[in-house]
C-alpha cells in the first residue's frame, strides 16, 4: 500500500482548514492518519503590521516531513506545492503567470 | 460667543476701556482746569479703546455658549509645542510616557500629535497643499497652551529652568467597568485594607489603582518624596527602575525578533506563505495531547452547540 502526504479538509463550510497528514492512500480523507505533519490555513490573513502582503499560515514539522519523503511517501499535488515552498522538494509545476 | 457683547465687541476690551477712561477722568479731575466736556460716554469708550491693549483671557472668554456656563472651551496645543513633542519622540527616541510626563500632556494626546504631524510631513513630502491659513485662523480663535523653549543662561552656564506648560491633568485614573458597582464589604477593623485589596474586591483580575493610572512611576516618585529620600537617592532609584524597564523591553523585543526570524516566509506574488516549525511529538503518545498541532481526531467540536459564545463578551 502506498503511503501519501496529503491534505485533510477540516474547518467549516466556506472556512476551510487543512491538516497536512501522512496516511495510507486508500483511507478516507478525514480518517485518522498515520501522523499529522502540520496544518495549512488557506484563508489569507491581513498583514499584522498593516504593511506588506496578506499571508497564509502553515505549520509544518519539516524534519518529520523529510523522513516520510525519505521512506517513499508520495505527496499529493497540493502537498507537493506546500513542501516545495518549504524547500523540501523540487517544485513540480512552475507558475507561468504573474511575474 | 460668551466673550462678546450684543454689539459684537469683546467684553473684556470694553471693560478695560471703561476702567481706563474712569482712571483718566479721575486724574484730570484731580489735576483740575478741565474745560472740555465729553459729548457722550460711548464716544469716550471708543476713543479709549483704541489705545487699550487686549487684556488676557479669563474663564468667561472660554465659554462659547453664554447659556451654558459649564461648557468651557479647552486649550489646544500650539504648533511649537506639537513640534517639540514630535521631535522628542521621533528624533530623541523618547517613549510616549516620558514625553507625556515631561510636557504635561496626556499620553493619548501625545500619540495623536505624533500621528498627525507624521501625516503633515508626508503631505509636505508628496506636495499636497496644506490649509495653513485655516489652521492659523482657527488657532487664533482658540485658547492655547504654549511651549517655552529653554533659554541658555550664560551666567550659570546651563539652560534656565522653565516652568512646565501645564496643559492638562495627565495622571487621571481611568474608570474601569468593574468599578462601576457599589459594594459593601464587611472587613475586620484590624485588617490593613489597601487599594490592592479594594481592586480585588471589584474584580479578581483588576489591578490596583496605583498601577492603573497612566503614569505609575510618578506615583512612586511622589511616595519617595514623602518618605523623605534625598534627591540623589531618588534619582538613583529612578535610574534603577528605568534600567529594569529597559532590560525587560529589550528582552521582549529580542524574543519577538527571534520568533519572527524562526518563521520562513515565501512570497508567491499574491500571498506570503509563512512556515512555522512545529514538533509532531508535541501531540504525545496517543496523538491527542494539548500541544498537538492541527484539527483533532475523535474529539467533538463544541463550537456549534448551544451556549457557546463565539464573540468575546469581555476583554
PDB file of C-alpha atoms in Angstrom, chain A residues 10-12 17 19 21 30-31 33 35-37 39 44 53-62 64 81-82 85-87, chain B residues 260 264 266-281 286-288 293-297 301-304:
ATOM      1  CA  UNK A  10     -11.378  20.329   8.255  1.00  0.00           C
ATOM      2  CA  UNK A  11     -12.980  23.605   9.199  1.00  0.00           C
ATOM      3  CA  UNK A  12     -16.483  24.656   8.324  1.00  0.00           C
ATOM      4  CA  UNK A  17      -8.629  24.426   7.167  1.00  0.00           C
ATOM      5  CA  UNK A  19      -4.242  19.122   8.266  1.00  0.00           C
ATOM      6  CA  UNK A  21      -1.144  14.322   7.079  1.00  0.00           C
ATOM      7  CA  UNK A  30     -10.565  12.611   7.188  1.00  0.00           C
ATOM      8  CA  UNK A  31      -9.861   9.264   8.794  1.00  0.00           C
ATOM      9  CA  UNK A  33      -3.849   9.368   9.716  1.00  0.00           C
ATOM     10  CA  UNK A  35       0.792  11.174  11.549  1.00  0.00           C
ATOM     11  CA  UNK A  36      -0.229  14.838  11.407  1.00  0.00           C
ATOM     12  CA  UNK A  37       2.727  16.751   9.958  1.00  0.00           C
ATOM     13  CA  UNK A  39      -1.624  22.433   9.155  1.00  0.00           C
ATOM     14  CA  UNK A  44      -5.278  34.780   3.799  1.00  0.00           C
ATOM     15  CA  UNK A  53       1.054  41.279   1.681  1.00  0.00           C
ATOM     16  CA  UNK A  54      -1.722  39.215   3.216  1.00  0.00           C
ATOM     17  CA  UNK A  55      -0.298  35.947   4.451  1.00  0.00           C
ATOM     18  CA  UNK A  56      -1.292  32.307   4.715  1.00  0.00           C
ATOM     19  CA  UNK A  57      -0.258  30.386   7.755  1.00  0.00           C
ATOM     20  CA  UNK A  58       1.422  26.988   7.510  1.00  0.00           C
ATOM     21  CA  UNK A  59       2.717  24.944  10.412  1.00  0.00           C
ATOM     22  CA  UNK A  60       4.965  22.081   9.471  1.00  0.00           C
ATOM     23  CA  UNK A  61       7.371  19.656  11.108  1.00  0.00           C
ATOM     24  CA  UNK A  62       9.942  19.658   8.321  1.00  0.00           C
ATOM     25  CA  UNK A  64       9.312  14.505  10.032  1.00  0.00           C
ATOM     26  CA  UNK A  81       3.265  22.596  -3.718  1.00  0.00           C
ATOM     27  CA  UNK A  82       3.494  23.373   0.021  1.00  0.00           C
ATOM     28  CA  UNK A  85       7.698  26.084  -0.904  1.00  0.00           C
ATOM     29  CA  UNK A  86       9.161  24.874   2.378  1.00  0.00           C
ATOM     30  CA  UNK A  87      12.257  23.825   0.452  1.00  0.00           C
TER      31      UNK A  87
ATOM     32  CA  UNK B 260       9.879  36.400  13.731  1.00  0.00           C
ATOM     33  CA  UNK B 264      10.139  31.092   6.979  1.00  0.00           C
ATOM     34  CA  UNK B 266       7.820  32.609   0.926  1.00  0.00           C
ATOM     35  CA  UNK B 267       6.483  35.295  -1.366  1.00  0.00           C
ATOM     36  CA  UNK B 268       4.489  33.954  -4.307  1.00  0.00           C
ATOM     37  CA  UNK B 269       3.466  37.306  -5.705  1.00  0.00           C
ATOM     38  CA  UNK B 270      -0.078  37.386  -4.461  1.00  0.00           C
ATOM     39  CA  UNK B 271       0.289  35.988  -0.958  1.00  0.00           C
ATOM     40  CA  UNK B 272       3.025  35.465   1.506  1.00  0.00           C
ATOM     41  CA  UNK B 273       3.244  31.942   2.897  1.00  0.00           C
ATOM     42  CA  UNK B 274       4.525  31.765   6.457  1.00  0.00           C
ATOM     43  CA  UNK B 275       6.016  28.460   7.534  1.00  0.00           C
ATOM     44  CA  UNK B 276       6.232  27.926  11.263  1.00  0.00           C
ATOM     45  CA  UNK B 277       8.174  24.971  12.548  1.00  0.00           C
ATOM     46  CA  UNK B 278       6.327  22.615  14.892  1.00  0.00           C
ATOM     47  CA  UNK B 279       7.085  19.303  16.553  1.00  0.00           C
ATOM     48  CA  UNK B 280       4.987  16.243  15.812  1.00  0.00           C
ATOM     49  CA  UNK B 281       5.978  14.800  19.187  1.00  0.00           C
ATOM     50  CA  UNK B 286      -1.780   8.918  21.731  1.00  0.00           C
ATOM     51  CA  UNK B 287      -1.631  11.903  19.357  1.00  0.00           C
ATOM     52  CA  UNK B 288      -4.226  13.802  21.363  1.00  0.00           C
ATOM     53  CA  UNK B 293      -0.974  20.850  16.017  1.00  0.00           C
ATOM     54  CA  UNK B 294      -3.965  20.532  13.749  1.00  0.00           C
ATOM     55  CA  UNK B 295      -7.596  19.598  13.915  1.00  0.00           C
ATOM     56  CA  UNK B 296      -8.082  16.820  16.434  1.00  0.00           C
ATOM     57  CA  UNK B 297      -9.369  13.385  15.566  1.00  0.00           C
ATOM     58  CA  UNK B 301     -16.028  20.193  18.409  1.00  0.00           C
ATOM     59  CA  UNK B 302     -18.471  22.127  20.531  1.00  0.00           C
ATOM     60  CA  UNK B 303     -18.478  25.357  18.552  1.00  0.00           C
ATOM     61  CA  UNK B 304     -21.988  24.863  17.185  1.00  0.00           C
TER      62      UNK B 304
END
